[in-house]
Amino acid sequence: TVEEHNRRLLAARLFYMDGWTAKEVADTLSGTRPTEKPLTSADLDVWLQDAGNLRHMAYSELHYSPLALCLHLLKLPPETSEAQLGLLLSAPDEALASFSDASGWTHTELRAIVWRYLRNVSCTLPPGIPNCSLSISELEQLFVKCVDNFPFLYVMQTLLYVTQGRLQPLCEQKKTGLWRRLSFQYCYRDALTHKDIQDRLGPAAHLVEAKVNLTVLQGWLSSGRLLNQLAETCKKMYGEGWS
């Protein structure tokens, strides 16, 4: 069930990412329902080594929504809502002082970052960044600086470290499932360009000697290849009547 799937994912995140002991995880996740048997250490160990669960944990850590990435770049609290962030686009300069001081970006840069990473507006394609005094060259330099501050490389380094060799063989060059899943999400859910997807996934994939470059992405995403693969999988799971 979805509930059980999420329970196993939570166990992996608590153990690997938050540093809980196996006993703490088992005690916390045992007895959540009266009819449920206690979670044994043997059961938990199976969950923690399960390839699918490890990949899903890696996916959940490596996928940043537009809002989450924007909050990371601006060093804002994770509870900040999209509506609150959107207010920065129309707020007067004096209202941005505290945000600017905390993040290190100027008022103009703050607004440009929100347009670029929350609203997915390109600086080179129409309509461009609205009401921006920065030139295209200056904007491109700003966004290169943003890419340098992306969290994905650090997140992947952390995942490889905390899983102590368990994750790496699941996402190397010949194991593309994690990278295709992330590419699918970034392309079809977040509507990112191939270049934007490469900026997010390329450095992290490189750590395990996998390639996620523009050529690879073109092969996965052109002509709806991943969509067709998903449709075929759904047919196998739910029958030919699925649409």
PDB file of C-alpha atoms in Angstrom:
ATOM      1  CA  THR A   1       0.000   0.000   0.000  1.00  0.00           C
ATOM      2  CA  VAL A   2       1.013   3.624  -0.348  1.00  0.00           C
ATOM      3  CA  GLU A   3       0.981   3.911   3.434  1.00  0.00           C
ATOM      4  CA  GLU A   4       3.362   0.979   3.827  1.00  0.00           C
ATOM      5  CA  HIS A   5       5.569   2.289   1.040  1.00  0.00           C
ATOM      6  CA  ASN A   6       5.861   5.654   2.807  1.00  0.00           C
ATOM      7  CA  ARG A   7       6.513   3.910   6.131  1.00  0.00           C
ATOM      8  CA  ARG A   8       9.497   2.091   4.651  1.00  0.00           C
ATOM      9  CA  LEU A   9      10.763   5.277   3.040  1.00  0.00           C
ATOM     10  CA  LEU A  10      10.454   7.070   6.392  1.00  0.00           C
ATOM     11  CA  ALA A  11      12.462   4.318   8.057  1.00  0.00           C
ATOM     12  CA  ALA A  12      15.265   4.732   5.519  1.00  0.00           C
ATOM     13  CA  ARG A  13      15.312   8.513   5.869  1.00  0.00           C
ATOM     14  CA  LEU A  14      15.351   8.369   9.675  1.00  0.00           C
ATOM     15  CA  PHE A  15      18.164   5.815   9.703  1.00  0.00           C
ATOM     16  CA  TYR A  16      20.381   7.125   6.916  1.00  0.00           C
ATOM     17  CA  MET A  17      19.680  10.854   6.727  1.00  0.00           C
ATOM     18  CA  ASP A  18      18.782  11.692  10.344  1.00  0.00           C
ATOM     19  CA  GLY A  19      21.189   9.294  12.033  1.00  0.00           C
ATOM     20  CA  TRP A  20      18.684   7.376  14.144  1.00  0.00           C
ATOM     21  CA  THR A  21      19.731   3.976  15.449  1.00  0.00           C
ATOM     22  CA  ALA A  22      17.985   0.884  14.110  1.00  0.00           C
ATOM     23  CA  LYS A  23      16.365   0.372  17.524  1.00  0.00           C
ATOM     24  CA  GLU A  24      15.017   3.940  17.588  1.00  0.00           C
ATOM     25  CA  VAL A  25      13.526   3.517  14.117  1.00  0.00           C
ATOM     26  CA  ALA A  26      11.992   0.131  14.953  1.00  0.00           C
ATOM     27  CA  ASP A  27      10.538   1.362  18.253  1.00  0.00           C
ATOM     28  CA  THR A  28       9.043   4.469  16.615  1.00  0.00           C
ATOM     29  CA  LEU A  29       7.463   2.630  13.689  1.00  0.00           C
ATOM     30  CA  SER A  30       6.196  -0.347  15.727  1.00  0.00           C
ATOM     31  CA  GLY A  31       2.690  -0.466  17.049  1.00  0.00           C
ATOM     32  CA  THR A  32       1.385   2.431  14.991  1.00  0.00           C
ATOM     33  CA  ARG A  33      -1.786   0.339  14.579  1.00  0.00           C
ATOM     34  CA  PRO A  34      -3.290  -2.103  17.117  1.00  0.00           C
ATOM     35  CA  THR A  35      -3.391  -4.994  14.645  1.00  0.00           C
ATOM     36  CA  GLU A  36       0.129  -4.441  13.364  1.00  0.00           C
ATOM     37  CA  LYS A  37       2.923  -6.722  14.504  1.00  0.00           C
ATOM     38  CA  PRO A  38       6.040  -5.049  15.939  1.00  0.00           C
ATOM     39  CA  LEU A  39       8.759  -4.126  13.473  1.00  0.00           C
ATOM     40  CA  THR A  40      11.644  -6.519  14.076  1.00  0.00           C
ATOM     41  CA  SER A  41      15.305  -5.692  13.517  1.00  0.00           C
ATOM     42  CA  ALA A  42      15.384  -8.324  10.773  1.00  0.00           C
ATOM     43  CA  ASP A  43      12.439  -6.709   8.962  1.00  0.00           C
ATOM     44  CA  LEU A  44      13.986  -3.267   9.298  1.00  0.00           C
ATOM     45  CA  ASP A  45      17.299  -4.502   7.922  1.00  0.00           C
ATOM     46  CA  VAL A  46      15.500  -5.803   4.831  1.00  0.00           C
ATOM     47  CA  TRP A  47      13.881  -2.396   4.340  1.00  0.00           C
ATOM     48  CA  LEU A  48      17.172  -0.567   4.763  1.00  0.00           C
ATOM     49  CA  GLN A  49      18.899  -2.712   2.140  1.00  0.00           C
ATOM     50  CA  ASP A  50      16.021  -2.838  -0.334  1.00  0.00           C
ATOM     51  CA  ALA A  51      17.158  -1.409  -3.686  1.00  0.00           C
ATOM     52  CA  GLY A  52      13.804   0.172  -4.475  1.00  0.00           C
ATOM     53  CA  ASN A  53      13.600   1.844  -1.084  1.00  0.00           C
ATOM     54  CA  LEU A  54      17.160   3.184  -1.356  1.00  0.00           C
ATOM     55  CA  ARG A  55      16.475   4.605  -4.816  1.00  0.00           C
ATOM     56  CA  HIS A  56      13.241   6.214  -3.637  1.00  0.00           C
ATOM     57  CA  MET A  57      15.047   7.790  -0.694  1.00  0.00           C
ATOM     58  CA  ALA A  58      17.690   9.140  -3.076  1.00  0.00           C
ATOM     59  CA  TYR A  59      14.939  10.480  -5.350  1.00  0.00           C
ATOM     60  CA  SER A  60      13.149  12.190  -2.457  1.00  0.00           C
ATOM     61  CA  GLU A  61      16.397  13.890  -1.401  1.00  0.00           C
ATOM     62  CA  LEU A  62      17.596  14.864  -4.899  1.00  0.00           C
ATOM     63  CA  HIS A  63      14.321  16.220  -6.240  1.00  0.00           C
ATOM     64  CA  TYR A  64      13.842  19.876  -5.328  1.00  0.00           C
ATOM     65  CA  SER A  65      10.576  21.507  -6.344  1.00  0.00           C
ATOM     66  CA  PRO A  66      10.847  25.023  -7.805  1.00  0.00           C
ATOM     67  CA  LEU A  67       9.825  26.411  -4.418  1.00  0.00           C
ATOM     68  CA  ALA A  68      12.327  24.292  -2.469  1.00  0.00           C
ATOM     69  CA  LEU A  69      15.213  25.240  -4.757  1.00  0.00           C
ATOM     70  CA  CYS A  70      14.314  28.916  -4.583  1.00  0.00           C
ATOM     71  CA  LEU A  71      14.187  28.809  -0.783  1.00  0.00           C
ATOM     72  CA  HIS A  72      17.586  27.119  -0.738  1.00  0.00           C
ATOM     73  CA  LEU A  73      19.146  29.788  -2.958  1.00  0.00           C
ATOM     74  CA  LEU A  74      17.607  32.624  -0.947  1.00  0.00           C
ATOM     75  CA  LYS A  75      18.377  30.957   2.415  1.00  0.00           C
ATOM     76  CA  LEU A  76      14.771  31.237   3.520  1.00  0.00           C
ATOM     77  CA  PRO A  77      12.999  28.938   6.049  1.00  0.00           C
ATOM     78  CA  PRO A  78      11.458  25.782   4.495  1.00  0.00           C
ATOM     79  CA  GLU A  79       8.018  26.751   5.815  1.00  0.00           C
ATOM     80  CA  THR A  80       7.974  29.834   3.540  1.00  0.00           C
ATOM     81  CA  SER A  81       5.043  29.464   1.148  1.00  0.00           C
ATOM     82  CA  GLU A  82       4.992  30.048  -2.582  1.00  0.00           C
ATOM     83  CA  ALA A  83       2.557  32.915  -2.055  1.00  0.00           C
ATOM     84  CA  GLN A  84       4.910  34.589   0.427  1.00  0.00           C
ATOM     85  CA  LEU A  85       7.831  34.206  -1.965  1.00  0.00           C
ATOM     86  CA  GLY A  86       5.771  35.584  -4.824  1.00  0.00           C
ATOM     87  CA  LEU A  87       5.222  38.794  -2.844  1.00  0.00           C
ATOM     88  CA  LEU A  88       8.932  39.576  -3.266  1.00  0.00           C
ATOM     89  CA  LEU A  89       8.292  40.251  -6.943  1.00  0.00           C
ATOM     90  CA  SER A  90       6.153  43.290  -6.222  1.00  0.00           C
ATOM     91  CA  ALA A  91       7.496  44.390  -2.834  1.00  0.00           C
ATOM     92  CA  PRO A  92       9.335  47.744  -2.622  1.00  0.00           C
ATOM     93  CA  ASP A  93      13.099  47.650  -2.160  1.00  0.00           C
ATOM     94  CA  GLU A  94      12.917  48.626   1.501  1.00  0.00           C
ATOM     95  CA  ALA A  95      10.773  45.553   2.199  1.00  0.00           C
ATOM     96  CA  LEU A  96      13.510  43.309   0.784  1.00  0.00           C
ATOM     97  CA  ALA A  97      16.268  44.549   3.079  1.00  0.00           C
ATOM     98  CA  SER A  98      16.060  41.645   5.538  1.00  0.00           C
ATOM     99  CA  PHE A  99      15.912  39.064   2.715  1.00  0.00           C
ATOM    100  CA  SER A 100      18.881  40.684   0.995  1.00  0.00           C
ATOM    101  CA  ASP A 101      20.952  40.766   4.177  1.00  0.00           C
ATOM    102  CA  ALA A 102      20.244  37.101   4.939  1.00  0.00           C
ATOM    103  CA  SER A 103      20.870  35.760   1.452  1.00  0.00           C
ATOM    104  CA  GLY A 104      23.676  38.001   0.225  1.00  0.00           C
ATOM    105  CA  TRP A 105      21.815  38.862  -3.004  1.00  0.00           C
ATOM    106  CA  THR A 106      20.866  42.388  -4.022  1.00  0.00           C
ATOM    107  CA  HIS A 107      17.210  43.389  -4.318  1.00  0.00           C
ATOM    108  CA  THR A 108      17.374  43.082  -8.106  1.00  0.00           C
ATOM    109  CA  GLU A 109      19.070  39.690  -7.892  1.00  0.00           C
ATOM    110  CA  LEU A 110      16.476  38.454  -5.391  1.00  0.00           C
ATOM    111  CA  ARG A 111      13.627  39.236  -7.756  1.00  0.00           C
ATOM    112  CA  ALA A 112      15.460  37.751 -10.738  1.00  0.00           C
ATOM    113  CA  ILE A 113      16.080  34.506  -8.831  1.00  0.00           C
ATOM    114  CA  VAL A 114      12.394  34.214  -7.907  1.00  0.00           C
ATOM    115  CA  TRP A 115      11.372  34.808 -11.527  1.00  0.00           C
ATOM    116  CA  ARG A 116      13.925  32.298 -12.780  1.00  0.00           C
ATOM    117  CA  TYR A 117      13.575  29.433 -10.312  1.00  0.00           C
ATOM    118  CA  LEU A 118      10.059  29.799  -8.917  1.00  0.00           C
ATOM    119  CA  ARG A 119       8.253  31.070 -12.006  1.00  0.00           C
ATOM    120  CA  ASN A 120      10.598  29.313 -14.489  1.00  0.00           C
ATOM    121  CA  VAL A 121      11.135  32.435 -16.607  1.00  0.00           C
ATOM    122  CA  SER A 122      14.134  32.455 -18.954  1.00  0.00           C
ATOM    123  CA  CYS A 123      16.395  35.494 -19.231  1.00  0.00           C
ATOM    124  CA  THR A 124      16.950  34.906 -22.964  1.00  0.00           C
ATOM    125  CA  LEU A 125      13.505  33.814 -24.166  1.00  0.00           C
ATOM    126  CA  PRO A 126      10.466  36.128 -24.303  1.00  0.00           C
ATOM    127  CA  PRO A 127       9.081  37.664 -22.162  1.00  0.00           C
ATOM    128  CA  GLY A 128      12.343  37.586 -20.180  1.00  0.00           C
ATOM    129  CA  ILE A 129      12.733  38.699 -16.551  1.00  0.00           C
ATOM    130  CA  PRO A 130      10.080  41.422 -16.046  1.00  0.00           C
ATOM    131  CA  ASN A 131      11.146  44.920 -14.989  1.00  0.00           C
ATOM    132  CA  CYS A 132      14.771  43.894 -14.503  1.00  0.00           C
ATOM    133  CA  SER A 133      17.601  46.414 -14.759  1.00  0.00           C
ATOM    134  CA  LEU A 134      20.243  43.706 -15.283  1.00  0.00           C
ATOM    135  CA  SER A 135      21.474  43.006 -18.803  1.00  0.00           C
ATOM    136  CA  ILE A 136      21.185  39.519 -20.279  1.00  0.00           C
ATOM    137  CA  SER A 137      24.928  39.044 -19.720  1.00  0.00           C
ATOM    138  CA  GLU A 138      24.587  40.059 -16.081  1.00  0.00           C
ATOM    139  CA  LEU A 139      21.607  37.762 -15.619  1.00  0.00           C
ATOM    140  CA  GLU A 140      23.480  34.844 -17.155  1.00  0.00           C
ATOM    141  CA  GLN A 141      26.358  35.454 -14.750  1.00  0.00           C
ATOM    142  CA  LEU A 142      23.893  35.587 -11.858  1.00  0.00           C
ATOM    143  CA  PHE A 143      22.339  32.268 -12.798  1.00  0.00           C
ATOM    144  CA  VAL A 144      25.751  30.630 -13.223  1.00  0.00           C
ATOM    145  CA  LYS A 145      26.420  31.722  -9.644  1.00  0.00           C
ATOM    146  CA  CYS A 146      23.085  30.167  -8.626  1.00  0.00           C
ATOM    147  CA  VAL A 147      23.981  26.866 -10.289  1.00  0.00           C
ATOM    148  CA  ASP A 148      27.250  26.905  -8.352  1.00  0.00           C
ATOM    149  CA  ASN A 149      25.124  27.154  -5.181  1.00  0.00           C
ATOM    150  CA  PHE A 150      22.780  24.289  -6.103  1.00  0.00           C
ATOM    151  CA  PRO A 151      22.506  21.657  -3.322  1.00  0.00           C
ATOM    152  CA  PHE A 152      22.458  18.537  -5.489  1.00  0.00           C
ATOM    153  CA  LEU A 153      26.155  17.666  -5.450  1.00  0.00           C
ATOM    154  CA  TYR A 154      26.311  17.943  -1.660  1.00  0.00           C
ATOM    155  CA  VAL A 155      23.108  15.917  -1.285  1.00  0.00           C
ATOM    156  CA  MET A 156      24.519  13.125  -3.461  1.00  0.00           C
ATOM    157  CA  GLN A 157      27.797  13.140  -1.546  1.00  0.00           C
ATOM    158  CA  THR A 158      25.809  12.822   1.682  1.00  0.00           C
ATOM    159  CA  LEU A 159      23.676   9.977   0.306  1.00  0.00           C
ATOM    160  CA  LEU A 160      26.719   8.014  -0.796  1.00  0.00           C
ATOM    161  CA  TYR A 161      28.396   8.541   2.567  1.00  0.00           C
ATOM    162  CA  VAL A 162      25.480   7.637   4.829  1.00  0.00           C
ATOM    163  CA  THR A 163      24.474   4.550   2.821  1.00  0.00           C
ATOM    164  CA  GLN A 164      28.038   3.189   3.092  1.00  0.00           C
ATOM    165  CA  GLY A 165      28.260   1.730  -0.400  1.00  0.00           C
ATOM    166  CA  ARG A 166      24.680   0.463  -0.635  1.00  0.00           C
ATOM    167  CA  LEU A 167      23.373   3.189  -2.919  1.00  0.00           C
ATOM    168  CA  GLN A 168      26.268   3.615  -5.350  1.00  0.00           C
ATOM    169  CA  PRO A 169      25.849   0.382  -7.365  1.00  0.00           C
ATOM    170  CA  LEU A 170      22.142   1.191  -7.780  1.00  0.00           C
ATOM    171  CA  CYS A 171      22.747   4.416  -9.723  1.00  0.00           C
ATOM    172  CA  GLU A 172      25.969   3.909 -11.678  1.00  0.00           C
ATOM    173  CA  GLN A 173      26.255   4.213 -15.468  1.00  0.00           C
ATOM    174  CA  LYS A 174      24.251   1.080 -16.334  1.00  0.00           C
ATOM    175  CA  LYS A 175      21.621   1.700 -13.622  1.00  0.00           C
ATOM    176  CA  THR A 176      19.682   4.660 -14.992  1.00  0.00           C
ATOM    177  CA  GLY A 177      16.402   4.251 -13.115  1.00  0.00           C
ATOM    178  CA  LEU A 178      17.038   6.968 -10.526  1.00  0.00           C
ATOM    179  CA  TRP A 179      18.265   9.463 -13.119  1.00  0.00           C
ATOM    180  CA  ARG A 180      15.407   8.750 -15.533  1.00  0.00           C
ATOM    181  CA  ARG A 181      12.862   9.114 -12.724  1.00  0.00           C
ATOM    182  CA  LEU A 182      14.298  12.482 -11.718  1.00  0.00           C
ATOM    183  CA  SER A 183      14.489  13.588 -15.360  1.00  0.00           C
ATOM    184  CA  PHE A 184      10.853  12.611 -15.862  1.00  0.00           C
ATOM    185  CA  GLN A 185       9.764  14.661 -12.859  1.00  0.00           C
ATOM    186  CA  TYR A 186      11.798  17.707 -13.813  1.00  0.00           C
ATOM    187  CA  CYS A 187      10.633  17.578 -17.421  1.00  0.00           C
ATOM    188  CA  TYR A 188       6.942  16.764 -17.155  1.00  0.00           C
ATOM    189  CA  ARG A 189       6.007  18.022 -13.696  1.00  0.00           C
ATOM    190  CA  ASP A 190       8.323  21.006 -13.313  1.00  0.00           C
ATOM    191  CA  ALA A 191       8.523  21.878 -17.050  1.00  0.00           C
ATOM    192  CA  LEU A 192      12.289  22.391 -17.042  1.00  0.00           C
ATOM    193  CA  THR A 193      14.479  22.559 -20.128  1.00  0.00           C
ATOM    194  CA  HIS A 194      17.060  19.857 -20.785  1.00  0.00           C
ATOM    195  CA  LYS A 195      19.802  22.306 -19.796  1.00  0.00           C
ATOM    196  CA  ASP A 196      18.097  23.024 -16.467  1.00  0.00           C
ATOM    197  CA  ILE A 197      17.754  19.284 -15.808  1.00  0.00           C
ATOM    198  CA  GLN A 198      21.414  18.730 -16.651  1.00  0.00           C
ATOM    199  CA  ASP A 199      22.425  21.472 -14.196  1.00  0.00           C
ATOM    200  CA  ARG A 200      20.538  19.659 -11.436  1.00  0.00           C
ATOM    201  CA  LEU A 201      21.511  16.062 -12.182  1.00  0.00           C
ATOM    202  CA  GLY A 202      24.808  16.124 -14.076  1.00  0.00           C
ATOM    203  CA  PRO A 203      27.221  16.807 -11.174  1.00  0.00           C
ATOM    204  CA  ALA A 204      25.438  14.367  -8.836  1.00  0.00           C
ATOM    205  CA  ALA A 205      25.435  11.622 -11.470  1.00  0.00           C
ATOM    206  CA  HIS A 206      29.112  12.237 -12.184  1.00  0.00           C
ATOM    207  CA  LEU A 207      29.946  11.164  -8.617  1.00  0.00           C
ATOM    208  CA  VAL A 208      28.907   7.605  -9.514  1.00  0.00           C
ATOM    209  CA  GLU A 209      30.387   7.810 -13.025  1.00  0.00           C
ATOM    210  CA  ALA A 210      26.954   8.077 -14.621  1.00  0.00           C
ATOM    211  CA  LYS A 211      26.246  10.516 -17.444  1.00  0.00           C
ATOM    212  CA  VAL A 212      23.291  12.869 -17.443  1.00  0.00           C
ATOM    213  CA  ASN A 213      24.150  15.343 -20.184  1.00  0.00           C
ATOM    214  CA  LEU A 214      22.146  16.966 -22.969  1.00  0.00           C
ATOM    215  CA  THR A 215      22.683  14.032 -25.335  1.00  0.00           C
ATOM    216  CA  VAL A 216      21.480  11.518 -22.740  1.00  0.00           C
ATOM    217  CA  LEU A 217      18.483  13.653 -21.818  1.00  0.00           C
ATOM    218  CA  GLN A 218      17.542  14.055 -25.463  1.00  0.00           C
ATOM    219  CA  GLY A 219      17.538  10.271 -25.791  1.00  0.00           C
ATOM    220  CA  TRP A 220      15.336   9.801 -22.734  1.00  0.00           C
ATOM    221  CA  LEU A 221      12.911  12.668 -23.185  1.00  0.00           C
ATOM    222  CA  SER A 222      12.537  13.236 -26.933  1.00  0.00           C
ATOM    223  CA  SER A 223       9.453  11.842 -28.678  1.00  0.00           C
ATOM    224  CA  GLY A 224       7.899  11.071 -25.302  1.00  0.00           C
ATOM    225  CA  ARG A 225      10.071   7.989 -24.740  1.00  0.00           C
ATOM    226  CA  LEU A 226       9.770   7.997 -20.958  1.00  0.00           C
ATOM    227  CA  LEU A 227       6.040   8.689 -21.198  1.00  0.00           C
ATOM    228  CA  ASN A 228       5.659   5.692 -23.513  1.00  0.00           C
ATOM    229  CA  GLN A 229       7.668   3.503 -21.135  1.00  0.00           C
ATOM    230  CA  LEU A 230       5.416   4.588 -18.276  1.00  0.00           C
ATOM    231  CA  ALA A 231       2.307   3.816 -20.331  1.00  0.00           C
ATOM    232  CA  GLU A 232       3.619   0.334 -21.177  1.00  0.00           C
ATOM    233  CA  THR A 233       4.384  -0.350 -17.530  1.00  0.00           C
ATOM    234  CA  CYS A 234       0.882   0.753 -16.494  1.00  0.00           C
ATOM    235  CA  LYS A 235      -0.638  -1.556 -19.106  1.00  0.00           C
ATOM    236  CA  LYS A 236       1.285  -4.480 -17.658  1.00  0.00           C
ATOM    237  CA  MET A 237       0.224  -3.571 -14.111  1.00  0.00           C
ATOM    238  CA  TYR A 238      -3.417  -2.640 -14.729  1.00  0.00           C
ATOM    239  CA  GLY A 239      -4.308  -4.384 -17.970  1.00  0.00           C
ATOM    240  CA  GLU A 240      -4.881  -3.328 -21.553  1.00  0.00           C
ATOM    241  CA  GLY A 241      -7.949  -1.292 -20.587  1.00  0.00           C
ATOM    242  CA  TRP A 242      -5.761   1.230 -18.772  1.00  0.00           C
ATOM    243  CA  SER A 243      -5.556   4.650 -20.433  1.00  0.00           C
TER     244      SER A 243
END
